mmCIF file of C-alpha atoms in Angstrom:
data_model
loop_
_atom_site.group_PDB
_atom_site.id
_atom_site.type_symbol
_atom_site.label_atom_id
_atom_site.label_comp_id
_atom_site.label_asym_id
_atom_site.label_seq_id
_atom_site.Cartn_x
_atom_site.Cartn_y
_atom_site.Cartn_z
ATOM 1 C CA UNK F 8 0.000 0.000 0.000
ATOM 2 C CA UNK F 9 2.593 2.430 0.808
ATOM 3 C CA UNK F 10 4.531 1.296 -2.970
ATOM 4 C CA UNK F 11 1.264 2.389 -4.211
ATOM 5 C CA UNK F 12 0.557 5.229 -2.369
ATOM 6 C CA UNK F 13 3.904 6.559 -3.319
ATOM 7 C CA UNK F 14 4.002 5.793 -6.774
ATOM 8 C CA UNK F 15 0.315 7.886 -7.116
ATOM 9 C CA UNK F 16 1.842 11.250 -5.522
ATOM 10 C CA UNK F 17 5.100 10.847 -7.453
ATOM 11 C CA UNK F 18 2.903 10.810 -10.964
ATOM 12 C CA UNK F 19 0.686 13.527 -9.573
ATOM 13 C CA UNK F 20 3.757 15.906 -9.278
ATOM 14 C CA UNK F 21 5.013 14.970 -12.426
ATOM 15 C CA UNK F 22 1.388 15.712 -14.338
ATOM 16 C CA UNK F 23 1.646 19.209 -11.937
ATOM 17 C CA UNK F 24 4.795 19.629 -13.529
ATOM 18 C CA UNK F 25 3.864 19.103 -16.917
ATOM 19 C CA UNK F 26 0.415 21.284 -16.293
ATOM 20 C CA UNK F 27 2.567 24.693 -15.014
ATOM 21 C CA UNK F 28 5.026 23.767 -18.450
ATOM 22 C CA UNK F 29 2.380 24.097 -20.532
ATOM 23 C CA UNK F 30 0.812 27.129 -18.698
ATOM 24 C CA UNK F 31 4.464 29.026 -19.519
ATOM 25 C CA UNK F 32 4.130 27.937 -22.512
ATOM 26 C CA UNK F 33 0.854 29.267 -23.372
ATOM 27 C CA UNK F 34 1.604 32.904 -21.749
ATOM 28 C CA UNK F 35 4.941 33.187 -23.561
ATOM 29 C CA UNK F 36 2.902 32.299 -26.571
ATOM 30 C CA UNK F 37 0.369 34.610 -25.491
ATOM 31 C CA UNK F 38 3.382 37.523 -25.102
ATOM 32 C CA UNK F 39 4.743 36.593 -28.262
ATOM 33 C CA UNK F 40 1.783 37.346 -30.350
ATOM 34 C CA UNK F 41 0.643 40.638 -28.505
ATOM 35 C CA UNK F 42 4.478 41.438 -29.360
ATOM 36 C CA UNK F 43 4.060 40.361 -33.021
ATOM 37 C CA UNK F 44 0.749 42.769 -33.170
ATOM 38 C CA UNK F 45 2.043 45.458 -31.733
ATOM 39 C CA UNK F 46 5.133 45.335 -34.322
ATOM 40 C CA UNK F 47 2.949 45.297 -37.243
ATOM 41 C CA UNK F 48 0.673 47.948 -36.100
ATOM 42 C CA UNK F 49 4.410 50.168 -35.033
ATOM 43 C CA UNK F 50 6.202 51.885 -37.978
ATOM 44 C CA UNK F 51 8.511 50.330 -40.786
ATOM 45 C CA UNK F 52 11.441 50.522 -38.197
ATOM 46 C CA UNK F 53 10.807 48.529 -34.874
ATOM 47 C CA UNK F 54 12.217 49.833 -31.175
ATOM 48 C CA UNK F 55 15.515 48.120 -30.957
ATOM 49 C CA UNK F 56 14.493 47.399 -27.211
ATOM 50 C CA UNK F 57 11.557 45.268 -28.495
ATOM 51 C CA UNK F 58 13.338 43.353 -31.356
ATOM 52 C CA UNK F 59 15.594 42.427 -28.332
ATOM 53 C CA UNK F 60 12.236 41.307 -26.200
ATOM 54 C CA UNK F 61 11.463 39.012 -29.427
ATOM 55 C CA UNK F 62 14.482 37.358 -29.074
ATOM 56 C CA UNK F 63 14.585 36.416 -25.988
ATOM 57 C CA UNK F 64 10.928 35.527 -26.041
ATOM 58 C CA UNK F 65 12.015 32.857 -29.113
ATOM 59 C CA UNK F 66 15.209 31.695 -27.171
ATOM 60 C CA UNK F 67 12.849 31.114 -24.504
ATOM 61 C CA UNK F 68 10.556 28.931 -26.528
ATOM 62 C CA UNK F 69 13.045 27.070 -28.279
ATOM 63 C CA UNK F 70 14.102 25.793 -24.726
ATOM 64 C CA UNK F 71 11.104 24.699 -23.980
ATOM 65 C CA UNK F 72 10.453 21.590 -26.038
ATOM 66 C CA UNK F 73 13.792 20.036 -24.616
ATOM 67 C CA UNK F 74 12.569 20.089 -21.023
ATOM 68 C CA UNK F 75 8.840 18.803 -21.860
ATOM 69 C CA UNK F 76 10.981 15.391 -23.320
ATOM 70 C CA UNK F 77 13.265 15.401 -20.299
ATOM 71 C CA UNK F 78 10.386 15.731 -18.100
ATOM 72 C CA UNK F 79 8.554 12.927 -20.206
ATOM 73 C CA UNK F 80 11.582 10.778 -20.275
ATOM 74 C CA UNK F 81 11.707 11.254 -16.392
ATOM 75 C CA UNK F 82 8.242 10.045 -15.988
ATOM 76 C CA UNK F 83 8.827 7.214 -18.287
ATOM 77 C CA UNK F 84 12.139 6.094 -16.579
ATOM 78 C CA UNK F 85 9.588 6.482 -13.137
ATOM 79 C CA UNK F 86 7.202 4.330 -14.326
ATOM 80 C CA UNK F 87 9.662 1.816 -15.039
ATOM 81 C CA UNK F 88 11.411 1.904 -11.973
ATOM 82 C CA UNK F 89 7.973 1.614 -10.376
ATOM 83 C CA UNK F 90 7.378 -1.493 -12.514
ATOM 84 C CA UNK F 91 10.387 -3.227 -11.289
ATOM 85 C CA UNK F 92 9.477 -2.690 -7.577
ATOM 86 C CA UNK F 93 5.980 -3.784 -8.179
ATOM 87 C CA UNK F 94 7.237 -7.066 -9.282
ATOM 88 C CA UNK F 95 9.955 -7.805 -6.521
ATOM 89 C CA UNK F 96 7.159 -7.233 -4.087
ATOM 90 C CA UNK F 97 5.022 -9.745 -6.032
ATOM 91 C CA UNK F 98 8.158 -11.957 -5.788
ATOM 92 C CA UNK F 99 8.534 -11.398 -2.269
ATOM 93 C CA UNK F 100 4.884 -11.591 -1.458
ATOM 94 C CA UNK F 101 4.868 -15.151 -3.274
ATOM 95 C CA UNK F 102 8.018 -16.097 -1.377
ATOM 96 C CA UNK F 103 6.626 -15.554 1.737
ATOM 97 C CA UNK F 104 3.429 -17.662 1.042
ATOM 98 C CA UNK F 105 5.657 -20.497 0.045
ATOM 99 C CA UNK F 106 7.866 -20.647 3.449
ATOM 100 C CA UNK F 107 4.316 -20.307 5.275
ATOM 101 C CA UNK F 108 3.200 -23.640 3.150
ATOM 102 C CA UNK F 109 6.066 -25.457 4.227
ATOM 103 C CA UNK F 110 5.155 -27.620 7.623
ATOM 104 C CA UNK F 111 6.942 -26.971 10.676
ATOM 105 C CA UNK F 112 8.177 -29.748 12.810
ATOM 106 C CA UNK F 113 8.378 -33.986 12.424
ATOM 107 C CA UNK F 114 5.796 -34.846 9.830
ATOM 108 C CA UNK F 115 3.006 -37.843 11.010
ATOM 109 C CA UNK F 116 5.348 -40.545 9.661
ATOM 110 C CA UNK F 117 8.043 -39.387 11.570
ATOM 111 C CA UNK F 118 6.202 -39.314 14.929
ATOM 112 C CA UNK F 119 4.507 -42.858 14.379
ATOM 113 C CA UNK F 120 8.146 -44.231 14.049
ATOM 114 C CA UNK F 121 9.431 -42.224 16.711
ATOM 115 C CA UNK F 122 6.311 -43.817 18.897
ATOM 116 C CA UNK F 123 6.912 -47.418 17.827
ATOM 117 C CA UNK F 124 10.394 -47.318 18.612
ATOM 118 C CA UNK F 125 9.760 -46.082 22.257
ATOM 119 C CA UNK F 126 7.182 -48.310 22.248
ATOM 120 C CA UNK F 127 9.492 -51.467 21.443
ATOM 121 C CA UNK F 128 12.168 -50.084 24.095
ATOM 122 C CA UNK F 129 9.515 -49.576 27.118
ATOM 123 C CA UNK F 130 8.436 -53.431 26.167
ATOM 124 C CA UNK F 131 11.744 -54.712 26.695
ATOM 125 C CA UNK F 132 12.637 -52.369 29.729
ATOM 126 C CA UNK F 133 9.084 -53.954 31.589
ATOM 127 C CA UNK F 134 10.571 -57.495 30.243
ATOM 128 C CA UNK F 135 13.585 -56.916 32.000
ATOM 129 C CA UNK F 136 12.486 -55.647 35.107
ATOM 130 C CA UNK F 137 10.245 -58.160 35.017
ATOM 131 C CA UNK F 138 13.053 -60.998 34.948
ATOM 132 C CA UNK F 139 14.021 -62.858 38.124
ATOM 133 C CA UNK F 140 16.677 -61.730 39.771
ATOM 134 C CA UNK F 141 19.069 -64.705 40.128
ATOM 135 C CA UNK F 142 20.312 -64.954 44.115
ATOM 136 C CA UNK F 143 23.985 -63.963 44.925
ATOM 137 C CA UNK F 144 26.471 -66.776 44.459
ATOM 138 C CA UNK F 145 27.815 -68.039 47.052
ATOM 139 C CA UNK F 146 31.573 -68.177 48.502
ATOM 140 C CA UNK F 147 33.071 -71.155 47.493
ATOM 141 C CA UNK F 148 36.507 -72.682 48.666
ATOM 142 C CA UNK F 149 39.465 -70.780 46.773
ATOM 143 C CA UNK F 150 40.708 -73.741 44.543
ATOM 144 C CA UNK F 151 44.118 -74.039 43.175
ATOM 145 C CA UNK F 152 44.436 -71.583 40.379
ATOM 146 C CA UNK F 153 45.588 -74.027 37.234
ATOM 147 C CA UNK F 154 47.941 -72.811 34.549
ATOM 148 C CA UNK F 155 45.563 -73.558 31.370
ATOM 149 C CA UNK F 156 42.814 -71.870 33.026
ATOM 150 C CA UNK F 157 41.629 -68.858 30.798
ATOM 151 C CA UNK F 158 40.558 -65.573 32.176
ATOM 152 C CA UNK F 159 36.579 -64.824 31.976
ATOM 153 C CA UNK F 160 35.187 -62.128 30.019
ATOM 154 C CA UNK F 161 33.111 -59.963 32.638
ATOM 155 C CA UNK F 162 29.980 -59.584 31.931
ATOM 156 C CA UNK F 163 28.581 -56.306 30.019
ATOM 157 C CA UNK F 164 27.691 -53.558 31.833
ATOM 158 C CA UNK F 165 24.742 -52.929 29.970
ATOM 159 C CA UNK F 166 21.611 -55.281 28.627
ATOM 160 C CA UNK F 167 21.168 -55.423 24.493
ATOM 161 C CA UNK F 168 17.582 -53.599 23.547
ATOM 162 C CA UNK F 169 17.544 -53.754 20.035
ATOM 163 C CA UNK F 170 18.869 -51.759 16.861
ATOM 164 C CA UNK F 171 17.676 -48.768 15.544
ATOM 165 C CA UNK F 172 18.527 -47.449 11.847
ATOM 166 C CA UNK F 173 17.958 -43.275 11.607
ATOM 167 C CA UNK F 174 18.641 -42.351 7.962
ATOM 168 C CA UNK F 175 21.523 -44.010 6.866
ATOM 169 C CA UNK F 176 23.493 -45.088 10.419
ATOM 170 C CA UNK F 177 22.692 -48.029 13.136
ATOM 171 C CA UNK F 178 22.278 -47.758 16.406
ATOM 172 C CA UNK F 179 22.039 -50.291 19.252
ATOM 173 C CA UNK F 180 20.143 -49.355 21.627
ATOM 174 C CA UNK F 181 21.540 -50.448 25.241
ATOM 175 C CA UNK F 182 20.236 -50.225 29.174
ATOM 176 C CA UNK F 183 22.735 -49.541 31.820
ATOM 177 C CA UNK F 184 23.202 -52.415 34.637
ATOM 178 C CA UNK F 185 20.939 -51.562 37.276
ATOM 179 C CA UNK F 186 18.985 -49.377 35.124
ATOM 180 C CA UNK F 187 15.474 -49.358 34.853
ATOM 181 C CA UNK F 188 14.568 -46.203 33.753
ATOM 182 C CA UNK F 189 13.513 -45.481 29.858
ATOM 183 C CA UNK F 190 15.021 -41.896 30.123
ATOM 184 C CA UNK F 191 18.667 -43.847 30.660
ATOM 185 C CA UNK F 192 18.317 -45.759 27.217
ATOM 186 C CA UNK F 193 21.843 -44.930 25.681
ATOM 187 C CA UNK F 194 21.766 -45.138 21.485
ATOM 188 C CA UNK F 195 25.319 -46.024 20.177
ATOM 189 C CA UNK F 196 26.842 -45.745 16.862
ATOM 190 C CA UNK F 197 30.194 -47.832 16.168
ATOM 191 C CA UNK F 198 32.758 -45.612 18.213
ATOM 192 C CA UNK F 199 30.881 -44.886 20.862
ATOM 193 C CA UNK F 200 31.750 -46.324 24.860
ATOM 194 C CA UNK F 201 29.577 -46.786 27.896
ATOM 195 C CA UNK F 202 31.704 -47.739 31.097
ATOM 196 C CA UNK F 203 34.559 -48.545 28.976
ATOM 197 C CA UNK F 204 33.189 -50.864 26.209
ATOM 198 C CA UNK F 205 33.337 -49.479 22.704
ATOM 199 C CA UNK F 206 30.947 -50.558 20.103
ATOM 200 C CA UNK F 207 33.313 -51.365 17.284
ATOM 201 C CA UNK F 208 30.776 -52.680 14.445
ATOM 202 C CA UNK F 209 27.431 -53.819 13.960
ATOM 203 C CA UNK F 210 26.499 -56.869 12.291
ATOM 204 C CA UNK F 211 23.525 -58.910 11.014
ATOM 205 C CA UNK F 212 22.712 -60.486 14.257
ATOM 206 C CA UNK F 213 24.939 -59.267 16.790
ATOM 207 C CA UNK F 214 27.027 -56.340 18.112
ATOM 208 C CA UNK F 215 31.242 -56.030 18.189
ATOM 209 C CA UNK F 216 32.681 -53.904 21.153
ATOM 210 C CA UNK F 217 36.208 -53.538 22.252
ATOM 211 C CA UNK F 218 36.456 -54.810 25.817
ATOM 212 C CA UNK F 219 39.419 -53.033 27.870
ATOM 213 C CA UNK F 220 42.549 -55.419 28.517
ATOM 214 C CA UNK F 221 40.393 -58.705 26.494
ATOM 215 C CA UNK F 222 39.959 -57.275 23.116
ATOM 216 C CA UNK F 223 36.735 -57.735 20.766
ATOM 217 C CA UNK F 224 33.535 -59.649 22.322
ATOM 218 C CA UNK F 225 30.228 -60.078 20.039
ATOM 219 C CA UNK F 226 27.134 -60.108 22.085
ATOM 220 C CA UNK F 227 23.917 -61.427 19.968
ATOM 221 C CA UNK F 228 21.160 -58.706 19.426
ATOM 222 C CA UNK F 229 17.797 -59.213 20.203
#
């Protein structure tokens, strides 16, 4: 509106312009024939002070027509320029309607996936809580240690939930021991550690990690 609003009083000024033009115009006109009478009606030999009022009356006139076409070429050169800026703000008003069409936030799909995979870990958090709890060993007679023997892998610190796949990357999906929690679900890629195991690759049916001091150990996946 205010593109608009300007545009209308810039053309107004210019037709004003043009309007008090042509109103010299027509009174130098107007001056030029009362001159012209009043030399034919004088004698044979003309007041040298009014052939010099002719003169300037016609050097007056023939500098007119040059500033009516720069005054028309200035309204042509506005209405061009007011052209162009009508159609950026067209541009800019279509622009605006297109990032306003463009949804904000995870789409349906996303959020149905996102519910199904909570879904699947609160199922096997309840399954594991839900597991007896086996009774503490109990102290048994230290034996003598035998040269063969090999050392036991400890057992993870964590319990396997599943794997998750977010665009292109895996994820296993693991609970801290003693964990219960579904906030305390850790997601690791390959790389990643939680108390000092690293997942070092995922495979078809079971996860790699890097055990500290024991090397690789592959625990199946769910």
């Amino acid at each position: 509106m205010k593109v608009h609003h300007f545009q209308a009083l810039v053309l107004g000024a210019l037709c004003l312009g043009a309007a008090v033009l042509a109103a010299v115009t027509y009174n130098h006109q107007q001056h030029l024939a009362a001159l012209l009478v009043a030399a034919d009606s004088a004698s044979a030999d003309p007041v040298p002070a009014l052939r010099q009022d002719l003169d300037a009356l016609g050097a007056t006139l023939g500098a007119l027509p040059p500033q009516v076409t720069a005054l028309g070429e200035h309204q042509r050169q506005q209405d061009a320029t007011f052209t162009a800026l009508s159609k950026q703000l067209d541009e800019v008003s279509a622009s605006l309607k297109s990032i306003e069409a463009v949804p904000v936030g995870p789409t349906k799909v996303d959020l149905a996936a996102l519910e199904q995979r909570m879904g699947n870990a609160e199922t096997a958090v309840h399954a594991l809580v839900a597991r007896p709890v086996a009774p503490p060993a109990q102290p048994q007679p230290t034996a003598p240690a035998k040269p063969a023997a090999k050392t036991q892998t400890p057992t993870p610190p964590f319990t396997l939930l599943g794997v998750e796949t977010r665009g292109d990357v895996r994820f296993v999906s693991v609970l801290p021991a003693g964990a219960h929690a579904l906030s305390t679900v850790h997601l690791l890629q390959p790389g990643d550690s939680l108390n000092g195991w690293q997942l070092k690759t995922i495979r078809r049916n079971q996860a790699v990690f890097q055990v500290p001091g024991l090397g690789e150990r592959s625990l199946p996946l769910p």
